[in-house]
């Protein structure tokens, strides 16, 4: 079956612009996670959704970052007034449940964001 | 605070065995994961430990000691394709399900 998909695969923008990154989780997965990964580092947790609600958004770095998942499936990560430090690979992952048992997270290919 | 430590790089020879260590300090604990990540690709799940002891899955084994905040990933019969980054991750579990990742260990397998 289809895995997690993310669009666009690459995004180049200018400092100060607004961007939206999209994540399509595996069908039937109720949990969805956003991470960002800089070169040579592990994924950094941003936000986690259980269904439509953000169950934990403690990783969002500031109020320029916002994410939604209005119908409990597709999610959009929104970044306002982008800064050069926002440049990273943004990874989305989904899992079948919300933390019980193995709760394996399946990652998408990521969106590489470059802020000039 | 939240902290996960693992070596930055390791080198091993094809056919050999390598052990990648991970120590963690987190607010809560609800499972430890190991992921493999090839350059330019997404992480893929390798193993999960929530109870102390060894979990074996083919050429890969993972060990956990919760009292010591310690885990290791053991890779046997190394192959060139095992050259990748190996990420140790802890699910926090304190009122949420945040997963904290270490910076990863880059493993180079040489012929």
CSV table of C-alpha atoms in Angstrom, one decimal:
chain,number,residue,atom,x,y,z
A,1,UNK,CA,0.0,0.0,0.0
A,2,UNK,CA,1.0,3.6,-0.2
A,3,UNK,CA,3.4,5.0,2.4
A,4,UNK,CA,3.5,8.5,3.8
A,5,UNK,CA,3.8,11.1,1.1
A,6,UNK,CA,5.0,14.7,1.5
A,7,UNK,CA,4.8,17.6,-0.9
A,8,UNK,CA,6.7,19.5,-2.2
A,9,UNK,CA,9.9,17.4,-2.1
A,10,UNK,CA,11.9,20.7,-2.3
A,11,UNK,CA,10.9,24.2,-1.5
A,12,UNK,CA,13.1,27.3,-2.0
A,13,UNK,CA,11.8,30.5,-0.6
A,14,UNK,CA,13.0,34.0,0.4
A,15,UNK,CA,13.4,35.2,3.9
A,16,UNK,CA,10.1,36.6,5.2
A,17,UNK,CA,7.8,34.6,3.0
A,18,UNK,CA,5.1,32.2,4.0
A,19,UNK,CA,5.3,28.4,3.2
A,20,UNK,CA,3.0,25.4,3.6
A,21,UNK,CA,4.2,21.9,3.7
A,22,UNK,CA,1.8,19.0,3.2
A,23,UNK,CA,1.8,15.5,4.6
A,24,UNK,CA,-0.4,12.6,3.5
A,25,UNK,CA,-0.3,9.8,6.1
A,26,UNK,CA,-0.8,6.1,5.6
A,27,UNK,CA,-4.6,5.5,5.3
A,28,UNK,CA,-6.1,4.6,8.7
A,29,UNK,CA,-3.3,5.9,10.8
A,30,UNK,CA,-4.7,8.1,13.5
A,31,UNK,CA,-1.4,9.6,14.8
A,32,UNK,CA,0.7,12.0,12.8
A,33,UNK,CA,4.0,13.6,13.7
A,34,UNK,CA,6.0,16.5,12.3
A,35,UNK,CA,9.8,16.7,12.8
A,36,UNK,CA,12.6,18.8,11.3
A,37,UNK,CA,16.0,17.5,10.7
A,38,UNK,CA,19.2,19.5,10.2
A,39,UNK,CA,22.3,18.1,8.6
A,40,UNK,CA,24.1,15.7,10.9
A,41,UNK,CA,21.3,15.8,13.5
A,42,UNK,CA,18.5,13.5,14.4
A,43,UNK,CA,14.9,14.5,13.8
A,44,UNK,CA,13.6,17.2,16.2
A,45,UNK,CA,10.1,16.8,17.4
A,46,UNK,CA,7.7,19.6,16.4
A,47,UNK,CA,4.1,18.5,16.9
A,48,UNK,CA,2.0,15.4,17.2
A,49,UNK,CA,-1.7,14.9,16.2
A,50,UNK,CA,-4.1,12.3,17.5
A,51,UNK,CA,-7.0,12.5,15.0
A,52,UNK,CA,-7.8,16.2,14.3
A,53,UNK,CA,-6.4,17.6,17.5
A,54,UNK,CA,-2.8,18.6,18.3
A,55,UNK,CA,-2.1,16.3,21.3
A,56,UNK,CA,1.4,17.8,21.9
A,57,UNK,CA,2.7,20.9,20.2
A,58,UNK,CA,5.5,21.6,22.7
A,59,UNK,CA,8.2,21.2,20.0
A,60,UNK,CA,7.0,24.1,17.8
A,61,UNK,CA,9.9,26.6,18.1
A,62,UNK,CA,7.8,29.8,18.1
A,63,UNK,CA,4.5,31.2,17.0
A,64,UNK,CA,5.6,31.5,13.4
A,65,UNK,CA,5.0,27.7,13.2
A,66,UNK,CA,1.5,26.3,13.0
A,67,UNK,CA,0.1,22.9,11.9
A,68,UNK,CA,-3.4,21.7,11.2
A,69,UNK,CA,-5.1,18.4,10.4
A,70,UNK,CA,-8.7,19.4,9.9
A,71,UNK,CA,-10.2,16.1,8.8
A,72,UNK,CA,-7.9,13.8,10.7
A,73,UNK,CA,-5.9,12.7,7.7
A,74,UNK,CA,-3.8,15.2,5.6
A,75,UNK,CA,-1.8,17.7,7.7
A,76,UNK,CA,-0.3,21.0,6.7
A,77,UNK,CA,2.7,22.6,8.5
A,78,UNK,CA,2.6,26.4,8.0
A,79,UNK,CA,5.6,28.7,8.6
A,80,UNK,CA,5.2,32.4,8.6
A,81,UNK,CA,7.9,35.0,8.0
A,82,UNK,CA,10.5,32.4,7.2
A,83,UNK,CA,14.0,32.9,8.5
A,84,UNK,CA,17.2,31.4,7.2
A,85,UNK,CA,17.4,29.2,10.3
A,86,UNK,CA,14.2,27.5,9.3
A,87,UNK,CA,16.2,25.7,6.5
A,88,UNK,CA,16.0,22.0,7.2
A,89,UNK,CA,14.3,18.8,6.0
A,90,UNK,CA,10.8,18.6,7.4
A,91,UNK,CA,9.8,15.0,8.1
A,92,UNK,CA,6.3,13.8,8.6
A,93,UNK,CA,5.5,10.4,10.2
A,94,UNK,CA,2.3,8.5,10.9
A,95,UNK,CA,1.4,5.6,13.2
A,96,UNK,CA,-1.6,3.4,13.6
A,97,UNK,CA,-2.3,4.2,17.2
A,98,UNK,CA,-1.4,6.9,19.7
A,99,UNK,CA,1.3,5.2,21.6
A,100,UNK,CA,0.0,1.9,22.7
A,101,UNK,CA,2.3,-1.1,22.0
A,102,UNK,CA,4.9,-0.7,19.4
A,103,UNK,CA,3.3,2.3,17.7
A,104,UNK,CA,5.9,2.2,14.9
A,105,UNK,CA,6.2,5.6,13.2
A,106,UNK,CA,6.5,5.4,9.4
A,107,UNK,CA,8.3,8.4,7.9
A,108,UNK,CA,7.7,10.2,4.7
A,109,UNK,CA,10.5,11.2,2.3
A,110,UNK,CA,10.6,14.8,3.7
A,111,UNK,CA,10.4,18.3,2.3
A,112,UNK,CA,13.7,20.1,2.0
A,113,UNK,CA,13.1,23.7,2.8
A,114,UNK,CA,15.7,26.3,1.9
A,115,UNK,CA,15.3,29.9,3.0
A,116,UNK,CA,17.5,32.3,1.1
B,1,UNK,CA,16.0,17.8,30.7
B,2,UNK,CA,15.9,15.5,27.7
B,3,UNK,CA,19.1,14.1,26.5
B,4,UNK,CA,20.1,11.2,24.3
B,5,UNK,CA,23.7,10.4,23.6
B,6,UNK,CA,25.2,8.1,21.0
B,7,UNK,CA,28.6,8.1,19.3
B,8,UNK,CA,28.9,10.3,16.3
B,9,UNK,CA,30.7,7.8,14.0
B,10,UNK,CA,31.8,4.2,13.9
B,11,UNK,CA,33.7,2.2,11.4
B,12,UNK,CA,33.5,-1.6,11.0
B,13,UNK,CA,34.5,-4.3,8.6
B,14,UNK,CA,32.2,-6.3,6.3
B,15,UNK,CA,31.2,-9.5,8.0
B,16,UNK,CA,32.0,-8.3,11.5
B,17,UNK,CA,29.8,-7.4,14.5
B,18,UNK,CA,29.3,-3.8,15.7
B,19,UNK,CA,27.5,-2.5,18.8
B,20,UNK,CA,26.1,1.0,18.8
B,21,UNK,CA,25.4,2.4,22.3
B,22,UNK,CA,22.8,4.9,23.4
B,23,UNK,CA,22.3,6.5,26.8
B,24,UNK,CA,19.3,8.6,27.6
B,25,UNK,CA,17.9,10.9,30.2
B,26,UNK,CA,14.2,11.8,29.7
B,27,UNK,CA,11.4,13.1,31.8
B,28,UNK,CA,9.4,9.9,31.2
B,29,UNK,CA,9.9,6.6,29.4
B,30,UNK,CA,7.4,4.7,27.2
B,31,UNK,CA,9.7,2.8,24.9
B,32,UNK,CA,13.0,3.1,23.0
B,33,UNK,CA,13.3,2.8,19.2
B,34,UNK,CA,16.1,2.3,16.8
B,35,UNK,CA,15.8,3.6,13.3
B,36,UNK,CA,18.1,3.3,10.3
B,37,UNK,CA,18.6,6.3,8.0
B,38,UNK,CA,20.5,6.2,4.7
B,39,UNK,CA,21.8,9.5,3.4
B,40,UNK,CA,19.1,11.6,1.9
B,41,UNK,CA,16.4,9.2,2.9
B,42,UNK,CA,13.7,8.9,5.6
B,43,UNK,CA,14.3,6.9,8.8
B,44,UNK,CA,13.1,3.4,8.8
B,45,UNK,CA,12.1,1.4,11.9
B,46,UNK,CA,14.5,-1.3,13.1
B,47,UNK,CA,13.5,-2.2,16.7
B,48,UNK,CA,11.5,-1.4,19.8
B,49,UNK,CA,12.2,-2.1,23.5
B,50,UNK,CA,10.0,-1.2,26.4
B,51,UNK,CA,11.0,-3.9,28.9
B,52,UNK,CA,14.6,-4.7,30.0
B,53,UNK,CA,16.4,-7.3,27.9
B,54,UNK,CA,17.4,-8.3,24.5
B,55,UNK,CA,15.1,-8.2,21.4
B,56,UNK,CA,16.5,-10.1,18.4
B,57,UNK,CA,15.3,-9.7,14.8
B,58,UNK,CA,17.5,-11.4,12.2
B,59,UNK,CA,20.9,-9.7,12.0
B,60,UNK,CA,19.8,-6.9,14.3
B,61,UNK,CA,19.4,-7.1,18.1
B,62,UNK,CA,18.5,-4.4,20.6
B,63,UNK,CA,19.1,-4.3,24.3
B,64,UNK,CA,17.5,-2.1,27.0
B,65,UNK,CA,18.3,-1.4,30.6
B,66,UNK,CA,15.8,1.1,32.0
B,67,UNK,CA,17.5,1.4,35.4
B,68,UNK,CA,20.7,2.5,33.6
B,69,UNK,CA,19.1,4.5,30.9
B,70,UNK,CA,21.0,2.5,28.4
B,71,UNK,CA,20.4,0.7,25.1
B,72,UNK,CA,22.5,-0.8,22.4
B,73,UNK,CA,21.9,-1.9,18.8
B,74,UNK,CA,23.9,-5.0,17.7
B,75,UNK,CA,24.5,-5.6,14.0
B,76,UNK,CA,25.9,-9.0,13.0
B,77,UNK,CA,27.3,-10.2,9.7
B,78,UNK,CA,27.8,-6.6,8.5
B,79,UNK,CA,27.1,-5.8,4.9
B,80,UNK,CA,28.1,-2.8,2.9
B,81,UNK,CA,24.5,-1.7,2.7
B,82,UNK,CA,24.4,-1.4,6.5
B,83,UNK,CA,26.4,1.9,6.0
B,84,UNK,CA,23.9,4.4,7.3
B,85,UNK,CA,23.0,6.5,10.3
B,86,UNK,CA,21.5,4.7,13.3
B,87,UNK,CA,19.1,6.8,15.4
B,88,UNK,CA,18.2,6.0,19.0
B,89,UNK,CA,14.8,7.5,20.0
B,90,UNK,CA,12.9,7.5,23.3
B,91,UNK,CA,9.1,8.0,23.5
B,92,UNK,CA,8.6,10.3,26.5
B,93,UNK,CA,5.2,9.2,27.6
B,94,UNK,CA,4.7,11.9,30.2
B,95,UNK,CA,1.2,13.1,29.3
B,96,UNK,CA,2.0,12.9,25.6
B,97,UNK,CA,3.8,10.8,23.1
B,98,UNK,CA,6.7,13.0,22.0
B,99,UNK,CA,9.6,11.0,20.6
B,100,UNK,CA,13.0,12.4,21.3
B,101,UNK,CA,15.8,11.4,18.8
B,102,UNK,CA,19.5,11.3,19.3
B,103,UNK,CA,21.8,12.9,16.8
B,104,UNK,CA,22.5,9.5,15.2
B,105,UNK,CA,25.6,7.3,14.8
B,106,UNK,CA,27.1,7.2,11.3
B,107,UNK,CA,28.3,3.7,10.6
B,108,UNK,CA,30.8,3.1,7.8
B,109,UNK,CA,31.2,-0.5,6.7
B,110,UNK,CA,34.5,-1.1,4.8
B,111,UNK,CA,35.4,-4.1,2.7
